[in-house]
Each structure stands twice: as C-alpha cells, then as structure tokens.
C-alpha cells in the first residue's frame, strides 16, 4: 500500500535532527528502522507531514562502556545488539529478548531505540528495559535529560519522549557475576510478538535469592514490574516451591487486554506460569 | 553417434526427481507477474470499499475525488449498474436454489465489509490511492447477519431483504433413496451405539502469495486481459457472458501466477470492473490489490457447522452415518460457492463400509465475503468430520481408534469398491499404507512414552492422532458433473506442435499457478515421444495460444490434463508412423517405435527419429498422398471416473497442559497418489498441503467482530505458519495406479491439506482425553486448549478484538474503506 505524501529530511547529526524536528511542521516523525512506522504509514493510520530519517546519524549507533553502565545508541539495530560482546557480557537478558524479536529481516533494520520509543505493549524490549532499570537519555530543544525506565513508559504506545525530542541512548547497568537472567516469551508462532512474556533477572547468594527484578510484557498498556513477586522472592530460598509460590502473585494488579490471542484471565494465568519458568531458569533451578 | 541415439535405453523420465524448470524464474520474480505489466498510457484503479457489513447506500459523493490531482474518472455503482450484469454462479446445486445475483460494485446496498462502492481511475497508483480517501459515502445501517445458526431461525434478520429467508438451498443425498445404501433412519433405530457431535469448520482465507492483479488493454473492439487467475479459459467465457464483450473479441492471459489454492478460481468483481472501465475509457488499466484488500475481499473457504451422527454395533461395526451441514455462502454466490459442500457430500463416508448414509446441507447467506473453493474444497471438511467422529466412536466403545478403522475400512481385495455414496473407488491398500506410516512415525515407542507421561502426570502430555483418508480427484467426468447440475464439463485439452528443428511445443489447457506443470508435462512428452526433456516447451495460460481448456483445481491437472497430453502424443506418433513408413519404404505394420525412433523390424539400421520426421514434414517435399503435411495433434480427455488417492497420516503432539501450547512432535504420512511422475513435485505438494492442513488445525481463522468487521485483517492476526513453525515431515508412498487414465496418476495437490487437519486435532485430543477433553475448536489456540483442559467444553470463542501489535482490522484500513467514517 502507498503512504500519504510527506516531506523527507535526512540529517547527519543529533543537532540537525532536532532542528529538522523543530521545522518539520505539525506532525513530524522520526524514522529509525521503519519496521513499525512504515507499516502504519502504508496503512495510512499515520500520515506525518515530515519524516526525519535517522539512518545517517552515526553518533546514534553502537554500544559502548561507561563506568558501571553500558550505553546503547538508539539507532543500534537489533542484529547489532545481538552481535555485541558488551551486551552479551553485561546484559544477556537484552540479547536473549532481542533474539526473539521478529525475524532476521526485521532485526536487520529494526532498532533498539525505535522498539523502546514505539512502546508496543506486545514488544519485547520495554519490559526488559524496565526490569533492568535502564536510564533513557533524551535530547530536545532545551538540551538533554535522563529519566528512569519507570517514568519512560507512560501509556499505550506513549513514552516520555515529547514532540520535538529524540531518544539518543539507553544506559543499562552492568549486571554480571551472581546475576542470572531469562526471558520467557509466549507466542503462537515463532517470529511473532509476545502474547505475554516475562523478563527476569535474579541475584543469588548462598542458596537464596537475594534480589529479583521482573518485567512483564503485554500485561497492560505499558510494561510492568511484578513488584509482589519481587518482594516475595527477596531473601527466599532458591527452591522450585518458593519460586512457584512467589510467581503466583505475578498477575496481581495487572489489567491485560482481551484480544484474538488471549483473553485477560488467560493472560493473567500465563503470567504466573511464565514468571515461574523465567525465575527458575534465571536462578539456575 | 548423435545425441538422439545416445538416449537409446536411457532411463525413463517418468519417476525422475527432476528439479522444476520453471522455478528459477518464479523464485527470482524475473517473469511476467501481472503486476509487472506496464502498458503505454496505462491508468490505475483503486477501489473504494464499504467499511460496513450491511447498509443501504444513501448517498455517494465523489466530486472531491474526481477533482483530485491525477484522477481521470470516478465511477460509482450507479454509473455501472446497467452494464455490470451479475458475477456468475456455475453450480445451481438444486433446481430451486436461490441466487440473489452478485453485482461487481454495489448500487443500492452493501452486504459485506469490503464490497466495492466506487472505482477511482488515475494516472498513477499513488494518485488513485490518495483519492480513495476523498470519496464520501453515506450508509444507512441494516441489521448484520453473521451467525448461521441464528440466520436460519424464523424471523431472523435477512441478508437480502427481497428474499424469503437466508437459505439459498437445501441439498439432500440419501443413500436409501439413491439405491446405494440402506435406510438410514432404520440403521440408527437398530444401532447399539450412536455418537453425535457438532464440529465447526472455521472460515479460512486462501492467502495465496501473489496478490490478485488485473490488466486490461483495449485495442479497437478487442480486449486483452492479463489476470492473476487460475482459470483464464473459464474467465473468458464468463466475462463474455457477464459483460457482453463477445468471446472472440476477448483474450485472457494468466501469465505466471503466484499461487491460488482455489482463491483464484472465481471471476472477481475487480476483473469485471477493470474490463468495464477499460471499455468505457478506451484506455489500458491496471488494478492490483493490497494484502489487506486481499484478506478482506478475496473469497474465503470452509466455514461449515457440521452435525454428525454415527451408528455402530457394540463390536465396532459402523452401521450408519448422518450428516447435516450449515454452509456459509457469505453474502453472494460466486463461481462454485454452493457446490463446495456438495463436493464433500460424497466423501463423508471416507474409506469405510457404511451400509446407510444420509447427507443434508443448507447453504446460508451471511454478511461476510463469499466463500468458494479453497484447497480441497468440500473434501477436507468431510474428511475432518469422519476422521474426528471415528475417534469419538472409538472412545465411546473403548476401542483403539486404529482397530476401529481397520475393522471398517475397505480391504485391498475389495477394489474397485462402490461406496454408500455411489462412488466407485478405483484402487488402493489402506492396510499397507497404514503399516508403513506406523513405522515411519515410530508408533510403538511413542505410545510407550505417552503411557509414561500419563503415569507421571507430566505437565506435557503426548498424543497420537490418526487420519486414514481418501478423496475424489481428477475433476471431473463431464457426465457426472452434468448429473450434479454443474454448468460445465470436466475434460481437458492438449496439443503438441512438432517444430522443424525437432523441438516440441506442448500446449495445455490446465493453467498452472505454481504446481510445476511445465516440468511434469515435459517428462510425460519426453517419454512418449522419446525426445530429450530439454527439447520440450510447455505453453499455457493464454486463450490465444491454448484455445481450449478448463484450467487447474481439484487435483485435476496431471490426471486429466496430463492424460490429454499423453493422448495427443499418441496421435503425433500415429501420424508420424505413416510418414516414417513412407520415407523408410516399409509397411506401417513393420515399424517399431521406441526411444523416439521408428525402426523397421528385421532390417537393422533402417530407422528414422521422430525429430527428423518433424523436419521432413515441415519441408513437405516427400510425404504420402492423401494426408496432410503435419504430425501435430491435439486431444481432449474426459475421464470416466474420478481417481481416489488415499493415505494414512499420523501426528504425534505434545500438549503443555499448563499453558495450552501444542507442538507437533512428529508427523508421518504415507500417500498413495498412483503413478508418481516426479517424486520431487509430489513431495513438494505433500509438504505444502500438510502446512496448509496443519494451519487450519492450529493457526488460521478468519474472525469477524459483532459488526461484521474482519478483525484478522493483516498477517499479524491471520496467522499463516512459516517453515519455522512446522515439524520435519516423514513422508512415504505406496503406488496403486489409477485405472481410469493412461498415466495411472491419482492427483496429489490436495492430499496433504485434506488428510492432516483431523490427524492434528485427533492427536491433541488423544493427549488430553484422559483429562476429560473430547473436543477443541479449530484453530487450537493455546487459550482454547487451556480452557478445554481447565474449564471443559471446546475452548469457546476467541475475543474478536485484534491484537495490539501492529494489527489493523478492516474498519481501520482507510485506504481501502474510503472516507466514510
Ligand atoms: C513482522 C514484524 C514482527 C515484529 N515482531 C516483533 C517482536 O516479536 N517483538 C518486538 O519487540 N518487536 C517486533 N517487531 C517490531 C520491531 O522490533 C521494530 O523494529 C520496533 O518496534 C520499531 O523499531 P524501528 O527501529 O523499526 O522504529 P520505527 O518503526 O522507525 O519507529 C517506531 C516509532 O518510534 C519512533 N522513534 C524511533 N526511533 C526514535 C528515536 N530515537 N527517538 C524518538 N522517536 C523514535 C518513530 O517516530 C516511530 O513513531 C516486529 C516488527 C515487524 C515488522
């Protein structure tokens, strides 16, 4: 299908991007990998006046190390994330979740930043970023600001990135050593979005679970933290029974949608099963 | 030695796993797909479509669209009302069948979402698409009829308010009345055991890979249409009848076509509209659908509610079968819409020796896109019902499902066997195929594992599903079609042209759309005429080249079309024999023909190749008196009976009882498709068929919401599996040749699709039957499986809201629904 007509800009620096956003008229969209934006434009569900293509902004690409964090440029593609040694070492959860995103073609173009800003409830990376307590660096006309994941995801397909702003990079705390991680994704066919998924990062200490961080995908309009499960796990014995008991709280307070793939009660049930499985694997059980 | 002589004694082409000669161009796309056509001055069409399922059209304002940049014309239903006629239905299955007529573009009323209400004609595709949003249509809503069981109630809202009811026809086949079986009521009255079930055959979308596309070029009072169709020959006749363009002024070309699965078997509204617009404007036009348009408006398949009763004695001998169907026609009747369930009518008894059988079917109108043929057309539905109810009967009797089948199926020595439905099954051996399939699957080990998992109460349970099926193929004996009131015959035509250089052109009336006819036909001709495979070119799909034909569907091409090719080759040889006798100065009776050469018996060295004869007769300097200087020939083959492939399909399935997720662990099948001309093509057809049949069981379903919007409006929600979602297939064959055609082939195009669906569902049920589950509605979504296990029932309806990930439903697609909202 053919999108409605639009103006097109292809800047090469973040400053130029911000300028293009400011000058682009009523409805300006940045184009990252285009894997979410282009389909909605082709279906004419979105008809931006101007499209600002980030494809040539080199400074937005790549992963680097900065003290106790690794920093992922917004335009780093899913396949670059998968191949990156820093991610593999310090944020294997990101790699594991990214490997479940779509297919090779989509991963070749789709970007880490695009997936987070798009914030589809069924997308896999938002819950992971939330579970890892990632920080988001946003550039705007007034300069740069950094906000935590808990403030970043605001509502259905809505993040803290305002009009005229740009997500520049995402800072992931280095979690290594005693941390174990697992992303448990449930879908009907491979290469599809999550019906429900659970991102778990667990730190073990002396046969106990010292700390657990659990993110839920598609259990509401935004990604969620399963706080009750996290609390129940903190200090619990690392046994299947303790994990199962804690995981039973996974759906508390969630209001997932009912759609073709699953009705709300079934999603809530899945959340408990997947949480148990994700935590068990992350904890090496 | 010449190249021709080197062939002496070479292996036969038939049976060789030749790579398909057409694949390189099809796979790379370097070929003439219809949408690749660009003609000078060509205009582009876009269709404004109804966003509502049922409404009167109060007002259409296309003035803004007309003035949009690049727009040449905008035509509404009113503009075309006088000339559009009605899309044809060729199969009045009963004398009093009600056909409301099928406009290509709505005039006063829309009856399904996606129905055309206006056509934009513009200089570019983009301009046409832009103008769609400017068309303004007012709709006065009418009550929407979606549920068949409600639609047949007294006082139900009507799809067509000028009709008396939503029922198009009531078709009955009663074996007692037909004299092919005993009285069914009596059989049920006398039965020890009766099992009754209601099965749902969900609505499916053919989802061919190449979207539909049409190009029409007017030249004087002649028209050439290129279309991504399965049926160029039938389309030409039908378009002539619908539009009044005389048949001899109309040439239809199906260039390379990227799949159809039945989805391109019917003349479409857009083909008619493209022709009407080209005629009116005198300009070439093109229309190519988007994927969302395709899912929403190309015809759908299946969609039956099946009430099945089976009667048996305590020992497990089946004594009677009753079938009552509600079949969803959608809003209109397309080419064979009403006939699809009737094709199944003669197959519900499957491979079993039922003494009594009664079939009834009501064709029902609803406010949905029409249904029509989809891979298997009627036979998958029938096979599903019988193979599912056999398992239910086995459970009721406490018998092994395989034992029950064995007890009742036709034995090898009983062929040919006339069934209770009056069909004569040609050949086969169900026992041998089943034995082979059990070995391929590793049946005993898996049964053992199943037992272990049950005993240990494993969260992942294992089940094995069986489907022993047959189907009627080789559509079709023309006289039988006549007796079923079908509007055409079932023969096929071929001709062979011997070129001066010895190369061979084969013209076939069976138009392929991905099946590999060019390769298989070349193999047939190479063997018949004794010429190299590479020397044969197969021409098809253009009514100016292939003048007679009935195209490709119903696993008919090799069986009927291939037979016409073989018959034509026989005639070429017969004609060449007279020339050879003349040139070799021998009597025709003394000539042997082998490996492409005529030789004089008893005179070593005296021989002449058929390719040399082709040159000799082209020169025509020296040939017998009183005959024409040509060895070209044509033939029309009309089968006397259907052919009946059969097979045993076994599926081992893991069911995660915690989540409801089902996963095929192993799939094995042994099919008997008669003579195998090309094993690679046969295996490819089986694989593709399995994928489609498994997809019906596990993934695909066209879902409408309460307003009649198609919520599975993109491939995000209409779930077509990829290779990564399917298991390895262990396939095998037995070969019992079909006696009804010179090749001995039975047809393989639909087998996998027909047989696999019940095997998969039976497998899932076998895994969880001990947990109290006896039915799960297709597709077996994890949610349905989980609900059936934990709450009982068949898993129930799915929520009809689309998923939130990049999905749209039909009400969301402004580029195809116009600016009506
Ligand atoms: C067939 C298919 C299957 C998929 N399956 C999955 C899946 O299983 N799991 C999953 O998580 N995802 C899936 N996706 C989505 C994929 O991950 C996309 O890459 C992602 O959602 C969007 O990334 P993008 O780079 O393509 O962004 P784009 O499509 O270019 O942009 C998406 C949105 O984000 C905005 N945006 C992008 N970058 C920035 C930025 N730096 N600053 C501000 N705004 C920005 C854009 O303006 C736009 O609104 C799938 C996509 C497809 C096409």
mmCIF file of N, CA and C in Angstrom, chain B residues 324-361:
data_model
loop_
_atom_site.group_PDB
_atom_site.id
_atom_site.type_symbol
_atom_site.label_atom_id
_atom_site.label_comp_id
_atom_site.label_asym_id
_atom_site.label_seq_id
_atom_site.Cartn_x
_atom_site.Cartn_y
_atom_site.Cartn_z
ATOM 1 N N UNK B 324 -25.529 -33.418 8.745
ATOM 2 C CA UNK B 324 -26.326 -32.228 8.449
ATOM 3 C C UNK B 324 -25.392 -31.030 8.544
ATOM 4 N N UNK B 325 -25.351 -30.243 7.472
ATOM 5 C CA UNK B 325 -24.413 -29.121 7.419
ATOM 6 C C UNK B 325 -25.144 -27.802 7.311
ATOM 7 N N UNK B 326 -24.582 -26.803 7.970
ATOM 8 C CA UNK B 326 -24.872 -25.422 7.615
ATOM 9 C C UNK B 326 -23.598 -24.911 6.955
ATOM 10 N N UNK B 327 -23.736 -24.449 5.726
ATOM 11 C CA UNK B 327 -22.553 -23.993 4.994
ATOM 12 C C UNK B 327 -22.708 -22.508 4.704
ATOM 13 N N UNK B 328 -21.703 -21.745 5.122
ATOM 14 C CA UNK B 328 -21.783 -20.286 4.958
ATOM 15 C C UNK B 328 -21.401 -19.910 3.526
ATOM 16 N N UNK B 329 -22.361 -19.320 2.817
ATOM 17 C CA UNK B 329 -22.106 -18.858 1.453
ATOM 18 C C UNK B 329 -21.458 -17.482 1.467
ATOM 19 N N UNK B 330 -21.585 -16.756 2.612
ATOM 20 C CA UNK B 330 -21.267 -15.335 2.590
ATOM 21 C C UNK B 330 -22.436 -14.593 1.964
ATOM 22 N N UNK B 331 -22.165 -13.388 1.482
ATOM 23 C CA UNK B 331 -23.256 -12.534 1.020
ATOM 24 C C UNK B 331 -23.765 -12.897 -0.375
ATOM 25 N N UNK B 332 -22.927 -13.520 -1.175
ATOM 26 C CA UNK B 332 -23.304 -13.793 -2.567
ATOM 27 C C UNK B 332 -22.793 -15.167 -2.970
ATOM 28 N N UNK B 333 -23.255 -15.624 -4.129
ATOM 29 C CA UNK B 333 -22.751 -16.866 -4.686
ATOM 30 C C UNK B 333 -21.727 -16.554 -5.773
ATOM 31 N N UNK B 334 -20.514 -17.045 -5.578
ATOM 32 C CA UNK B 334 -19.510 -16.924 -6.638
ATOM 33 C C UNK B 334 -19.510 -18.206 -7.461
ATOM 34 N N UNK B 335 -18.446 -18.435 -8.237
ATOM 35 C CA UNK B 335 -18.495 -19.450 -9.291
ATOM 36 C C UNK B 335 -18.980 -20.812 -8.808
ATOM 37 N N UNK B 336 -18.356 -21.337 -7.752
ATOM 38 C CA UNK B 336 -18.799 -22.662 -7.285
ATOM 39 C C UNK B 336 -19.148 -22.646 -5.796
ATOM 40 N N UNK B 337 -19.481 -21.475 -5.271
ATOM 41 C CA UNK B 337 -19.792 -21.347 -3.842
ATOM 42 C C UNK B 337 -20.733 -22.444 -3.332
ATOM 43 N N UNK B 338 -21.906 -22.608 -3.941
ATOM 44 C CA UNK B 338 -22.841 -23.592 -3.373
ATOM 45 C C UNK B 338 -22.362 -25.025 -3.557
ATOM 46 N N UNK B 339 -21.480 -25.252 -4.528
ATOM 47 C CA UNK B 339 -21.063 -26.615 -4.844
ATOM 48 C C UNK B 339 -19.992 -27.162 -3.933
ATOM 49 N N UNK B 340 -19.303 -26.286 -3.196
ATOM 50 C CA UNK B 340 -18.185 -26.763 -2.372
ATOM 51 C C UNK B 340 -18.644 -27.800 -1.343
ATOM 52 N N UNK B 341 -19.673 -27.509 -0.549
ATOM 53 C CA UNK B 341 -20.109 -28.554 0.388
ATOM 54 C C UNK B 341 -20.682 -29.779 -0.316
ATOM 55 N N UNK B 342 -21.228 -29.569 -1.508
ATOM 56 C CA UNK B 342 -21.799 -30.705 -2.242
ATOM 57 C C UNK B 342 -20.691 -31.634 -2.759
ATOM 58 N N UNK B 343 -19.523 -31.063 -3.077
ATOM 59 C CA UNK B 343 -18.382 -31.916 -3.435
ATOM 60 C C UNK B 343 -18.024 -32.829 -2.275
ATOM 61 N N UNK B 344 -18.239 -32.320 -1.063
ATOM 62 C CA UNK B 344 -17.936 -33.132 0.111
ATOM 63 C C UNK B 344 -18.996 -34.178 0.398
ATOM 64 N N UNK B 345 -20.202 -33.972 -0.143
ATOM 65 C CA UNK B 345 -21.335 -34.842 0.202
ATOM 66 C C UNK B 345 -21.018 -36.314 -0.018
ATOM 67 N N UNK B 346 -20.174 -36.593 -1.007
ATOM 68 C CA UNK B 346 -19.929 -37.981 -1.379
ATOM 69 C C UNK B 346 -18.676 -38.549 -0.720
ATOM 70 N N UNK B 347 -18.143 -37.793 0.232
ATOM 71 C CA UNK B 347 -16.877 -38.170 0.847
ATOM 72 C C UNK B 347 -16.959 -38.362 2.357
ATOM 73 N N UNK B 348 -18.094 -38.036 2.957
ATOM 74 C CA UNK B 348 -18.179 -38.127 4.422
ATOM 75 C C UNK B 348 -18.015 -39.564 4.911
ATOM 76 N N UNK B 349 -18.391 -40.524 4.068
ATOM 77 C CA UNK B 349 -18.239 -41.916 4.475
ATOM 78 C C UNK B 349 -16.785 -42.365 4.449
ATOM 79 N N UNK B 350 -15.901 -41.534 3.864
ATOM 80 C CA UNK B 350 -14.470 -41.839 3.909
ATOM 81 C C UNK B 350 -14.136 -43.178 3.296
ATOM 82 N N UNK B 351 -13.262 -43.912 3.992
ATOM 83 C CA UNK B 351 -12.799 -45.204 3.442
ATOM 84 C C UNK B 351 -13.573 -46.362 4.072
ATOM 85 N N UNK B 352 -14.705 -46.048 4.688
ATOM 86 C CA UNK B 352 -15.388 -47.067 5.494
ATOM 87 C C UNK B 352 -16.637 -47.602 4.804
ATOM 88 N N UNK B 353 -16.980 -48.824 5.192
ATOM 89 C CA UNK B 353 -18.097 -49.519 4.543
ATOM 90 C C UNK B 353 -19.388 -49.288 5.326
ATOM 91 N N UNK B 354 -19.903 -48.074 5.188
ATOM 92 C CA UNK B 354 -21.181 -47.771 5.834
ATOM 93 C C UNK B 354 -22.309 -48.391 5.015
ATOM 94 N N UNK B 355 -23.225 -49.103 5.667
ATOM 95 C CA UNK B 355 -24.367 -49.597 4.901
ATOM 96 C C UNK B 355 -25.418 -48.509 4.644
ATOM 97 N N UNK B 356 -25.453 -47.470 5.483
ATOM 98 C CA UNK B 356 -26.516 -46.469 5.338
ATOM 99 C C UNK B 356 -25.931 -45.081 5.529
ATOM 100 N N UNK B 357 -26.448 -44.111 4.754
ATOM 101 C CA UNK B 357 -25.856 -42.766 4.788
ATOM 102 C C UNK B 357 -26.870 -41.743 4.311
ATOM 103 N N UNK B 358 -26.955 -40.653 5.046
ATOM 104 C CA UNK B 358 -27.793 -39.534 4.600
ATOM 105 C C UNK B 358 -27.051 -38.223 4.826
ATOM 106 N N UNK B 359 -27.116 -37.369 3.811
ATOM 107 C CA UNK B 359 -26.417 -36.073 3.852
ATOM 108 C C UNK B 359 -27.423 -34.980 3.546
ATOM 109 N N UNK B 360 -27.396 -33.943 4.362
ATOM 110 C CA UNK B 360 -28.232 -32.772 4.087
ATOM 111 C C UNK B 360 -27.384 -31.533 4.296
ATOM 112 N N UNK B 361 -27.601 -30.555 3.448
ATOM 113 C CA UNK B 361 -26.830 -29.326 3.607
ATOM 114 C C UNK B 361 -27.693 -28.116 3.285
#
